[in-house]
Coordinates of C-alpha atoms in Angstrom, one line a residue:
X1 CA 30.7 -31.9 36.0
X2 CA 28.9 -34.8 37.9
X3 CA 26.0 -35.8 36.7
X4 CA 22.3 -35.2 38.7
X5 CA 20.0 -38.4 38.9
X6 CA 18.1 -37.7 41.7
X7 CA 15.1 -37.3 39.6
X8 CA 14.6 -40.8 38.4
X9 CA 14.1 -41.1 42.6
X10 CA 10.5 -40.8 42.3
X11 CA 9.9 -43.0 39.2
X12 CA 7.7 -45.9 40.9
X13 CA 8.6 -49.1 39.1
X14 CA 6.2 -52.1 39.4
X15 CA 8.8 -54.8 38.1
X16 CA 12.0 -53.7 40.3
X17 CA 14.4 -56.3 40.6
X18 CA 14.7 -56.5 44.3
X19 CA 10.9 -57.0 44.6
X20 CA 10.7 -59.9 47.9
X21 CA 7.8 -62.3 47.8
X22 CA 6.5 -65.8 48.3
X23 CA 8.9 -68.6 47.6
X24 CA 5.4 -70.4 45.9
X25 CA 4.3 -67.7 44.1
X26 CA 5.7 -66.7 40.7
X27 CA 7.6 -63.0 40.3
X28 CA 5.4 -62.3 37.5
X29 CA 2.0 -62.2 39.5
X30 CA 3.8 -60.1 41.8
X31 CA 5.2 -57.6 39.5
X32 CA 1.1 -57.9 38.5
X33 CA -0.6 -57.2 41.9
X34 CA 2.3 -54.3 42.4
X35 CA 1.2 -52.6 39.5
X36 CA -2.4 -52.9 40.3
X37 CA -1.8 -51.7 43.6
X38 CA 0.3 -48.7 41.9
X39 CA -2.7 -47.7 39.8
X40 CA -5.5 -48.4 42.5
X41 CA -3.8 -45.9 45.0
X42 CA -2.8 -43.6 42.3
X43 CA -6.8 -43.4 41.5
X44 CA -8.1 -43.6 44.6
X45 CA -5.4 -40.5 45.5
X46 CA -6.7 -38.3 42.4
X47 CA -10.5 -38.8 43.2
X48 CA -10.0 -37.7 47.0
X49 CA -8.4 -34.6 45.9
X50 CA -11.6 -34.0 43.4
X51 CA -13.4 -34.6 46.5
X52 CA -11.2 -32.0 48.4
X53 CA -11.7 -29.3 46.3
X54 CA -15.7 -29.6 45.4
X55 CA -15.6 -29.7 49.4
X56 CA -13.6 -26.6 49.9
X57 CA -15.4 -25.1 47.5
X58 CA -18.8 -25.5 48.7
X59 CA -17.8 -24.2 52.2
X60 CA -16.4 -20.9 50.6
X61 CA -19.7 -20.5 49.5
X62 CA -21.1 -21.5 52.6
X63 CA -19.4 -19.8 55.5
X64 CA -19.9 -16.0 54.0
X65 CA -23.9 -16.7 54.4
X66 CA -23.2 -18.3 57.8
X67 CA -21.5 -15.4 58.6
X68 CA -24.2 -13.0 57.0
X69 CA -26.9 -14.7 58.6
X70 CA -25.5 -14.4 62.4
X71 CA -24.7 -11.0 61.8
X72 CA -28.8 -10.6 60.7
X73 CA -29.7 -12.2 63.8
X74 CA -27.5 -10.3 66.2
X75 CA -29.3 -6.7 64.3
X76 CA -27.2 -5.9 61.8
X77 CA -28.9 -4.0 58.7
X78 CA -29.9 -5.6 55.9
X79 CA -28.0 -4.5 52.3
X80 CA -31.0 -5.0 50.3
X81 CA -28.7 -6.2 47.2
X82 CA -28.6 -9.7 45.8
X83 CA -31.1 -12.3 44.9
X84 CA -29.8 -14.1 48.3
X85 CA -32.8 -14.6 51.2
X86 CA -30.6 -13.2 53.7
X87 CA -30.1 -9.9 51.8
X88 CA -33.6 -9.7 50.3
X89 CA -35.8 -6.7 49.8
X90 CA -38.7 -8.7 52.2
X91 CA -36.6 -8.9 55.0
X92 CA -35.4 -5.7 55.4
X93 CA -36.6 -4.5 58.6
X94 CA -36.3 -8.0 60.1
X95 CA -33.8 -8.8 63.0
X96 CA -33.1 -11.6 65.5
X97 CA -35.7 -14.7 65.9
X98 CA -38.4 -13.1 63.7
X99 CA -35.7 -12.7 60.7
X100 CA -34.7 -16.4 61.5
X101 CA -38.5 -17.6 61.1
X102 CA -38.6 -15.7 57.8
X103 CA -35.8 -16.8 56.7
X104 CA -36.7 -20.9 57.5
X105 CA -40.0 -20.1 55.8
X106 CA -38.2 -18.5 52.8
X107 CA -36.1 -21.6 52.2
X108 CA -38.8 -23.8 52.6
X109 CA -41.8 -21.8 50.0
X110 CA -39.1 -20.3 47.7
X111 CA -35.3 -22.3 47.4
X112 CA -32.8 -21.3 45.2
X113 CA -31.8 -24.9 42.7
X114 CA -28.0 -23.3 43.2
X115 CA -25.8 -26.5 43.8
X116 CA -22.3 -27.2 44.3
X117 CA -21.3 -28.5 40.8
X118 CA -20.4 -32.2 41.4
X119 CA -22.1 -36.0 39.4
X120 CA -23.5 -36.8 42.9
X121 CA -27.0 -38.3 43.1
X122 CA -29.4 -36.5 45.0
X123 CA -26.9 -33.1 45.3
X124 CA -28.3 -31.0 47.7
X125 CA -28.6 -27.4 47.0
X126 CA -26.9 -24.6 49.2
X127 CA -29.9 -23.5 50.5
X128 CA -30.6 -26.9 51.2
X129 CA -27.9 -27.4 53.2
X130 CA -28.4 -24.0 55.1
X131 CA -31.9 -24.8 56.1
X132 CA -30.8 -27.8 57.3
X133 CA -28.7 -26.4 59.9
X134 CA -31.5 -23.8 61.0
X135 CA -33.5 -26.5 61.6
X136 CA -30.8 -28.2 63.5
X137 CA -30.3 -24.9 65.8
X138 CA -34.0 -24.2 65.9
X139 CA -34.7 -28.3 67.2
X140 CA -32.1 -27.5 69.8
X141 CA -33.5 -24.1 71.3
X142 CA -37.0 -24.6 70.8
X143 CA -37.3 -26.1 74.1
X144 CA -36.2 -22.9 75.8
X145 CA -38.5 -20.3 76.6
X146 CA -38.9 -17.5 73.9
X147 CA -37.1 -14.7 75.5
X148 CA -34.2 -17.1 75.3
X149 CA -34.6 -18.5 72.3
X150 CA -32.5 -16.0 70.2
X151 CA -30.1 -15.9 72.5
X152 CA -29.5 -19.3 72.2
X153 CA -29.4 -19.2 68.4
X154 CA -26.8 -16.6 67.9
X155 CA -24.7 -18.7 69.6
X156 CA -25.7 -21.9 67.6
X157 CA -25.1 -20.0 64.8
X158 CA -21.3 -19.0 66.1
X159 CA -20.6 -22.2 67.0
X160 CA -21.6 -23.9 63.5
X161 CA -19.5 -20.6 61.7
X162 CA -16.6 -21.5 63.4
X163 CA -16.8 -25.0 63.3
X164 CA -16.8 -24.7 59.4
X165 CA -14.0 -22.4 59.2
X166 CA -12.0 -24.8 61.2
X167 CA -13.3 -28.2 59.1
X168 CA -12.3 -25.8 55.4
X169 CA -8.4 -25.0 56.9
X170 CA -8.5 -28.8 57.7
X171 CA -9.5 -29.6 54.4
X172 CA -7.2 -27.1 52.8
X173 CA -4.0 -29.1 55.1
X174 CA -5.1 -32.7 53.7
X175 CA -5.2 -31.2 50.2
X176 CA -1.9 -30.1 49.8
X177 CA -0.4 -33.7 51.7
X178 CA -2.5 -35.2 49.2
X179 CA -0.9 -32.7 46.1
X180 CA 2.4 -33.3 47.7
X181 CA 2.5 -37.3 48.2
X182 CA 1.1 -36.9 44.7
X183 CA 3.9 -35.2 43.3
X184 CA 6.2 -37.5 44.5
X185 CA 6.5 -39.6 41.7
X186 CA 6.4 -39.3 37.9
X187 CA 3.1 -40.6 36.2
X188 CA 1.8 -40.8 32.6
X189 CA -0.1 -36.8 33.9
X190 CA 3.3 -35.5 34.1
X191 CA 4.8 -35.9 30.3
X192 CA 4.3 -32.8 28.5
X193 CA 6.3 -32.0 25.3
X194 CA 8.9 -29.5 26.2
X195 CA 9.9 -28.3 22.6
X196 CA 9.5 -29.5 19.2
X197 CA 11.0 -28.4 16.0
X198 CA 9.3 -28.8 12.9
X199 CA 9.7 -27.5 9.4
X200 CA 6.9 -25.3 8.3
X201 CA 6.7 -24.4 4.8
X202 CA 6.6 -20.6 3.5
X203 CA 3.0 -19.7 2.2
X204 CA 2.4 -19.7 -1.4
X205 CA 2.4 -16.9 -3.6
X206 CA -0.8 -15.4 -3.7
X207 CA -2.4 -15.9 -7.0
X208 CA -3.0 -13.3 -9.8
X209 CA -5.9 -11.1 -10.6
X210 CA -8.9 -13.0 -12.5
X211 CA -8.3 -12.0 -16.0
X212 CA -5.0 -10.4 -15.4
X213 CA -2.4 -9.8 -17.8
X214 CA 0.1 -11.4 -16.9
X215 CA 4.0 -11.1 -18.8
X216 CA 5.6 -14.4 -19.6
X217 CA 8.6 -15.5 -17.9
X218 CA 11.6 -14.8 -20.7
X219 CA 13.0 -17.4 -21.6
X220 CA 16.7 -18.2 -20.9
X221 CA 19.0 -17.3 -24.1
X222 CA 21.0 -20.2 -25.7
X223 CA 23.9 -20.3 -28.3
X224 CA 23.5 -22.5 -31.3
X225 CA 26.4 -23.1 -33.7
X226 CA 25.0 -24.0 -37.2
X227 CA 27.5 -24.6 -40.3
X228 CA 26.4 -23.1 -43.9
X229 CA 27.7 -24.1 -47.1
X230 CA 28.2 -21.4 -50.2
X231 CA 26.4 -22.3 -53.3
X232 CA 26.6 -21.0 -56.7
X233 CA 22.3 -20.9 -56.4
X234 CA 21.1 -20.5 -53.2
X235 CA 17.4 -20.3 -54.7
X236 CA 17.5 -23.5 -56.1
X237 CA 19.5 -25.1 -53.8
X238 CA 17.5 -27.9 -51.9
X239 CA 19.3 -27.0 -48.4
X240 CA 18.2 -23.7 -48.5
X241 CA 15.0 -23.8 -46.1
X242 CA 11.5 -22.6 -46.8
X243 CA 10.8 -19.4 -45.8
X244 CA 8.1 -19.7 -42.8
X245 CA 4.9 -18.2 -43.0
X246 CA 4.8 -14.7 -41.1
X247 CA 3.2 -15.5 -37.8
X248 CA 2.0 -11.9 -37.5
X249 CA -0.4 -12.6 -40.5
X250 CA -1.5 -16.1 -38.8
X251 CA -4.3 -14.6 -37.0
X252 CA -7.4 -16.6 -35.3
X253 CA -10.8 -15.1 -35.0
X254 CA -10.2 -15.8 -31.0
X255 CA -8.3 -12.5 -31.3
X256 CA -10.8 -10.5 -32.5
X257 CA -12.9 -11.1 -29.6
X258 CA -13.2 -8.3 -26.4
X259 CA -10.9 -9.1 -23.8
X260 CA -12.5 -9.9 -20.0
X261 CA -11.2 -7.1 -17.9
X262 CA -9.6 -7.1 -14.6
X263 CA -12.1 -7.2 -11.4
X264 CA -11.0 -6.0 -7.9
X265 CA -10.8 -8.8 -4.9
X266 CA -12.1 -8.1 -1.3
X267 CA -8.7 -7.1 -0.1
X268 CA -8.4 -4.4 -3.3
X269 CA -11.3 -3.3 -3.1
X270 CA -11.0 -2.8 0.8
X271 CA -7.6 -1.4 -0.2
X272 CA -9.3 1.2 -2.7
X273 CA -10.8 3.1 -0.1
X274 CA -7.9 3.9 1.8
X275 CA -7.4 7.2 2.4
X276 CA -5.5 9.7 0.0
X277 CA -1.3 10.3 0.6
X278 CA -1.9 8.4 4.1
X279 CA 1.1 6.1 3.0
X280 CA 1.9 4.8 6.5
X281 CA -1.6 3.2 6.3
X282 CA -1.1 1.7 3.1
X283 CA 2.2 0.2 4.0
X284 CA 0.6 -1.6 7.2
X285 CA -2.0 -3.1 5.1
X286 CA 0.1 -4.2 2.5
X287 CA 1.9 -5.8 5.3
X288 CA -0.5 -7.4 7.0
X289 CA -2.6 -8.6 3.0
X290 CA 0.2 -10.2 1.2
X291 CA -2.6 -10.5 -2.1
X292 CA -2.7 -6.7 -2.7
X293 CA 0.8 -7.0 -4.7
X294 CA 0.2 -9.4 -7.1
X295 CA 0.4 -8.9 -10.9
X296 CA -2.9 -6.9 -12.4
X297 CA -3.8 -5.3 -9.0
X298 CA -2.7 -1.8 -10.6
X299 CA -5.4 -2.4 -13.6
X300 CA -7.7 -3.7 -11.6
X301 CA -7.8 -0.3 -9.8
X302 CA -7.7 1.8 -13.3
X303 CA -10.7 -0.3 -14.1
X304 CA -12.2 0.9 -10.8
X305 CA -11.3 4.1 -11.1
X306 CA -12.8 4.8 -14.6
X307 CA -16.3 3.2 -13.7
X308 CA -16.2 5.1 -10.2
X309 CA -15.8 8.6 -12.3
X310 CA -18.1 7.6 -15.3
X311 CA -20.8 7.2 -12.3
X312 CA -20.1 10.0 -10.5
X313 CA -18.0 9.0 -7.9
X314 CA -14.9 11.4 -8.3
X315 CA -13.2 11.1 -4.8
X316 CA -13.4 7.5 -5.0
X317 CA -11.7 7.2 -8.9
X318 CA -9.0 9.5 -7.5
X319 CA -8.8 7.1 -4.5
X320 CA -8.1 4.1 -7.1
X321 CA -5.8 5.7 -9.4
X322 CA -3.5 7.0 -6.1
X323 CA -3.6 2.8 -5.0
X324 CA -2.9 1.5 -8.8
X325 CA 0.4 4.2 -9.1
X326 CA 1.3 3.4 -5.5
X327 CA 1.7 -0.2 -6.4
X328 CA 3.1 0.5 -9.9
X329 CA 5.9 2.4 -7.9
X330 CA 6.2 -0.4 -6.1
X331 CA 6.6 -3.0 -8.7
X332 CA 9.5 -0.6 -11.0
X333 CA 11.6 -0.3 -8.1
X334 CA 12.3 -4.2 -7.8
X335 CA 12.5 -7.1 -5.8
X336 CA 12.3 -4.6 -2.7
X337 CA 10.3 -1.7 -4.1
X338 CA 7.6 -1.8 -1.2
X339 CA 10.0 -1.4 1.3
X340 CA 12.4 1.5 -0.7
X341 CA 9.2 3.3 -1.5
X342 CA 7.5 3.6 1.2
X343 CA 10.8 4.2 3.2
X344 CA 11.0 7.3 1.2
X345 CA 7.4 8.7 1.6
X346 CA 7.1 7.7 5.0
X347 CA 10.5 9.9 6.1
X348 CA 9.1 12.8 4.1
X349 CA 11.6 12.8 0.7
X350 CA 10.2 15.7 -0.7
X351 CA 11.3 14.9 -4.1
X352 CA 10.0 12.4 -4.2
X353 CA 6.5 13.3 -2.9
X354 CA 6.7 15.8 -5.5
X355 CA 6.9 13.3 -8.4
X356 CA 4.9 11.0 -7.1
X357 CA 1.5 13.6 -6.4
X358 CA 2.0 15.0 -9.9
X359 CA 1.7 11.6 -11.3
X360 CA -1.3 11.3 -9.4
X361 CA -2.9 14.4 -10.5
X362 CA -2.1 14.1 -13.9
X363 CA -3.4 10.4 -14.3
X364 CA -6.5 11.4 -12.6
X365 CA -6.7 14.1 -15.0
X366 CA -6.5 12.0 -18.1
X367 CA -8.8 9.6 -16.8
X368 CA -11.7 12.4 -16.3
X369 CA -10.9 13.1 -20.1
X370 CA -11.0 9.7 -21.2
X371 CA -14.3 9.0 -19.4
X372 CA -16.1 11.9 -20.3
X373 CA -15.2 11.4 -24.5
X374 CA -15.8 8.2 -23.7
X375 CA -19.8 9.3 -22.4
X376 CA -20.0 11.4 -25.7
X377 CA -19.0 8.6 -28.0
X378 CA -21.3 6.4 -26.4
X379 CA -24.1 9.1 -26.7
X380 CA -23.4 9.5 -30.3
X381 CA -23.3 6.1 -30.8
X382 CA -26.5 4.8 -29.1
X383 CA -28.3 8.0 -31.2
X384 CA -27.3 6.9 -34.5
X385 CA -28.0 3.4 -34.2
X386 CA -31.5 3.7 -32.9
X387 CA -34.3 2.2 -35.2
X388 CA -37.1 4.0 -36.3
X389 CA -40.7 3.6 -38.0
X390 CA -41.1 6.4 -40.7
X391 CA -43.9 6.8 -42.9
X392 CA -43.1 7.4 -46.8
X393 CA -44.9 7.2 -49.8
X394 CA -44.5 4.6 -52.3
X395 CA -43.5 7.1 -55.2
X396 CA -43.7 10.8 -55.9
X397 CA -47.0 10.5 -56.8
X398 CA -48.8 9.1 -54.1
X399 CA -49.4 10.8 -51.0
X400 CA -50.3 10.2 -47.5
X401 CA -53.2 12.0 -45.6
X402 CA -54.6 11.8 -42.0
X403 CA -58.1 12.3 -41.5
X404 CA -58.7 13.4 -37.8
X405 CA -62.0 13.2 -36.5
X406 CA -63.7 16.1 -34.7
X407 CA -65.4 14.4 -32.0
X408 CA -67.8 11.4 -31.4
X409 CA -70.6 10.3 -33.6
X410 CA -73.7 12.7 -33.0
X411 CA -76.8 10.7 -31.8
X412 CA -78.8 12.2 -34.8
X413 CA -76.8 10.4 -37.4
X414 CA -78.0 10.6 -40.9
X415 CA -76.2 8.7 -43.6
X416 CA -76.8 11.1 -47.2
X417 CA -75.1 10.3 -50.8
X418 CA -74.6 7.8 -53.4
X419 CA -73.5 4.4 -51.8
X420 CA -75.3 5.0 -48.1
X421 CA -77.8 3.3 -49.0
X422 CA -77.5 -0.5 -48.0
X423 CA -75.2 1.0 -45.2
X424 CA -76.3 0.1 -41.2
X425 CA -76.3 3.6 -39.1
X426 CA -75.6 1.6 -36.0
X427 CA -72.6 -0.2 -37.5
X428 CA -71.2 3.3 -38.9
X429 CA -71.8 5.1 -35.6
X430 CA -69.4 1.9 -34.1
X431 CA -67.1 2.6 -36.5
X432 CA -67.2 6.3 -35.9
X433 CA -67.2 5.9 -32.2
X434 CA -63.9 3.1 -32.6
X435 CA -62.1 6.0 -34.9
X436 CA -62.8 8.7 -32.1
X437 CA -61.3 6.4 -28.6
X438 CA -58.5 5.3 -30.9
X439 CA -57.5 8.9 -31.3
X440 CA -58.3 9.8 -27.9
X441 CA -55.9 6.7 -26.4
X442 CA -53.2 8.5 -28.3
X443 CA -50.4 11.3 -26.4
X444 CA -50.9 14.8 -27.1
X445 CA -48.1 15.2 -29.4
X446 CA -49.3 12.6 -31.8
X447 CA -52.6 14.1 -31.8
X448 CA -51.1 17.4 -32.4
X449 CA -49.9 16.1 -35.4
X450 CA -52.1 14.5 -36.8
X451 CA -54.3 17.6 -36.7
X452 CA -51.6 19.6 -38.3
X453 CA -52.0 17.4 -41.3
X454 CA -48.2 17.1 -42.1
X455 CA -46.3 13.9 -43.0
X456 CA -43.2 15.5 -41.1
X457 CA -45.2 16.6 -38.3
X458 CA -46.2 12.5 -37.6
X459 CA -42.9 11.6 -38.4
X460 CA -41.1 13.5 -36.1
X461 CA -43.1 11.9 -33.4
X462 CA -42.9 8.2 -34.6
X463 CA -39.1 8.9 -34.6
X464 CA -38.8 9.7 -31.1
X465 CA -40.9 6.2 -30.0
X466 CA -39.8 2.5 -30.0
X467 CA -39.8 0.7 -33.1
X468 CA -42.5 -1.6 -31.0
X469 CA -44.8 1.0 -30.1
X470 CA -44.5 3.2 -33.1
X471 CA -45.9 -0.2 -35.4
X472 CA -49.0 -0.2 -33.1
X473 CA -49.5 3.3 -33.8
X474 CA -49.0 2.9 -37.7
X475 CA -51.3 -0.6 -37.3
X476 CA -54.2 1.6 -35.2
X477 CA -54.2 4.4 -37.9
X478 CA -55.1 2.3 -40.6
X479 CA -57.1 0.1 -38.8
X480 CA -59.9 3.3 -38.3
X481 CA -58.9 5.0 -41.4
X482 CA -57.3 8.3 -40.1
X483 CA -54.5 7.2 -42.3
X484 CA -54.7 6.9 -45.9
X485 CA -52.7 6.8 -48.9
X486 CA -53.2 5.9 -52.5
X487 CA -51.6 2.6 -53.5
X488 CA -52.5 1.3 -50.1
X489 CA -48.6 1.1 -48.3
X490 CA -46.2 2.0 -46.1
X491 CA -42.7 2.4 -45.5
X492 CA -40.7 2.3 -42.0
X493 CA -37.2 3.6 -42.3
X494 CA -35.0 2.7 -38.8
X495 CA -32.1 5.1 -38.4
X496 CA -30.3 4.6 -41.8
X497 CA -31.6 5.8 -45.1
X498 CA -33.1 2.1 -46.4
X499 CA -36.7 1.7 -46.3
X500 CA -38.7 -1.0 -46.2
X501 CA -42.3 -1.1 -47.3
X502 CA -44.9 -3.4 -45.4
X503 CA -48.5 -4.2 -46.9
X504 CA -51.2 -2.2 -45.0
X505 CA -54.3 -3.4 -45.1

């Protein structure tokens, strides 16, 4: 098969060997001003096309307002559409010269800054450039008397329309002799890269979930030969080895402590929500998230699914627990368990629908059972381990005794008795009145109490208070004196039988 050069034809070469020049001037400054002159046309080519086009592009802008405009003057109705001054609201009922004086006055109070998008110094906008050519018309007509004065601009107007149209097709000819000459020969512009091969690695496995747990990778089995020698007393014997310490008994307190437990990632969690037995929509975003099947996804979503149910949110745990046993499935039926399993629920195998739905329902099942003993245990728990201030009396003998008072210290106070007498009634009715707002300031059902008299009746209530505020409590009632007792102390018990006496004072 012969061989096709005719493309290297339009390679332009500036140091070609049959270059003819001056005897007294070197081939080397030739080859030099060649290539210059290669690169100056080749420049001078690509900004006239530039030019071309920002030409032939302002005229298309141009000529379909020319157009509009005569059509204005010659009565045509106005569209009313467009933010253009030829099709504006204002001019509506405008024809012939009176529509050309408001449109001259309209470019000249109110231009549009439109411009054709070129670097040019002073550009001139398209409104610009149209009421330059009214003015042009206008210069040449004014001279004519009026009744033939918009006569005599429709057909300025038609003249300048078609004139345009003919200068844009001319334009439109030179640019593609321009495009074509340019084409002729192959320039730096023209290399492209065709195709390219390159090696691109496979993406990494996607990591694990955080605090996953995660099976070792068995370790590959060996065969040792070892040689043994009979002995008459193997206990004594010096090659008989030391028996190891048990490893199982080698514990570290590191064991002991709570394990972190698995947490959902965006893509699980987004995966969790899925809806339930719509398999073909978990297999297309399996597909599309490669870090759904990774190891402890499946008890990230148990995790999810028992905190979901313990706070109420049943159709979301049964949501979790259908994803974790999806991707269990997954994972026991090998290296290409998505595909096998999802191939089989997708096409409808009923028997295995069947045994996968009951797995469902009875995990989901076991979970509601596990969360709501686990609620109980918690309850019980929390109840027996709460502290608590209880009054007790130091021995059998003593007891304790609440005076309540009846009300405020009456105005009239008299102080009568043995011992009253070096007393200050103003300082007892302060201590009075103090006794009386520190029983006031306290709840009903310690007041109720208190006025019942019994120890069990206060205890009750300073069992069902905070350790904090039931040691203010204790602290007020002594303070005023509606608590007394005979050795002068006080026992709080929290929520296991020791009790621990503190000095009242």
């Amino acid at each position: 098969m012969p061989l096709n050069y005719s493309k290297w034809d339009q390679l332009e070469l500036s140091d070609d060997s049959d270059i003819e020049g001056h005897p007294n001037v070197d081939k080397r400054s030739l080859i030099r001003w060649k290539q210059r002159d290669i690169h100056e046309k080749r420049e001078a080519r690509k900004h006239k096309i530039e030019a071309l086009k920002a030409e032939i592009a302002c005229n298309n802008i141009l000529h379909p307002r020319l157009i509009r405009i005569k059509e204005r003057i010659a009565s045509a109705p106005a569209t009313a559409t467009g933010d253009l001054p030829e099709d504006a609201d204002a001019g509506t009922s405008l024809t012939g010269l009176p529509f050309f004086r408001y449109l001259v006055d309209r470019l000249q109070s109110n231009p549009s800054s439109a411009a054709p998008p070129t670097n040019a110094k002073d550009q001139p906008t398209y409104d610009a450039m149209i009421l330059s050519l009214l003015l042009q018309i206008y210069d040449s007509v004014k001279e004519l008397p009026k009744d033939e004065q918009e006569n005599a601009i429709l057909v300025g107007m038609k003249k300048h329309v078609t004139q345009l149209a003919d200068h844009t097709r001319q334009l439109q000819a030179d640019l593609e002799e321009e495009v074509k000459e340019q084409k002729k020969h192959i320039t730096s512009d023209d290399i492209h890269e065709g195709w390219e091969s390159k090696y691109i690695p496979p993406k990494p496995a996607p990591a694990p979930i955080k605090n996953a747990i995660v099976d070792p990778s068995p370790k590959p089995k060996t065969t040792k030969t070892t040689t043994t020698y009979e002995v008459l007393n193997p206990v004594a014997s010096s090659s008989h080895p030391a028996t190891a310490p048990s490893q199982a008994a080698d514990t570290s307190p590191e064991d002991d402590q709570p394990e972190d437990l698995p947490e959902l990632t965006s893509a699980l969690a987004a995966f969790s929500k899925l809806s339930l037995w719509d398999y073909a929509q978990s297999f297309s975003f399996i597909q599309g998230n490669r870090d759904v099947v990774v190891p402890g996804a499946s008890d990230a979503l148990l995790v999810a699914a028992f905190q979901a149910e313990a706070d109420g949110k049943e159709t979301y745990a049964k949501q979790c627990v259908h994803q974790s046993l999806l991707l269990q499935y997954c994972d026991k039926l090998g290296r290409d368990g998505v595909r096998v399993f999802f191939q089989k629920m997708i096409t409808g195998d009923k028997r295995a629908i069947t045994i996968f739905v009951k797995d469902v329902e009875d995990t989901y099942a076991h979970l509601v059972t596990r969360v709501a003993a686990s609620a109980t245990e918690a309850a019980a728990a929390s109840t027996s381990q709460k502290e608590q201030i209880q009054l007790v009396p130091e021995n059998a003998n003593s007891t304790i005794t609440f005076n309540v008072p009846d009300g405020p210290p009456p105005d009239d106070l008299i102080l009568e008795g043995p011992g009253t007498e070096n007393l200050n009634v103003e300082e007892v009715r302060k201590a009075l009145m103090m006794r009386w707002s520190v029983f006031e300031g306290f709840d009903d059902s310690l007041k109720d109490a208190l006025r019942l008299g019994t120890l069990e009746a206060v205890n009750k209530v300073l069992g069902e208070m905070d350790v904090a505020e039931a040691e203010d409590v204790v602290e007020k009632l002594d303070m005023v004196g509606i608590m007394s007792f005979a050795e002068g102390g006080i026992r709080d018990e929290t929520g296991t039988a020791n009790s621990v006496g503190e000095d009242a004072e």
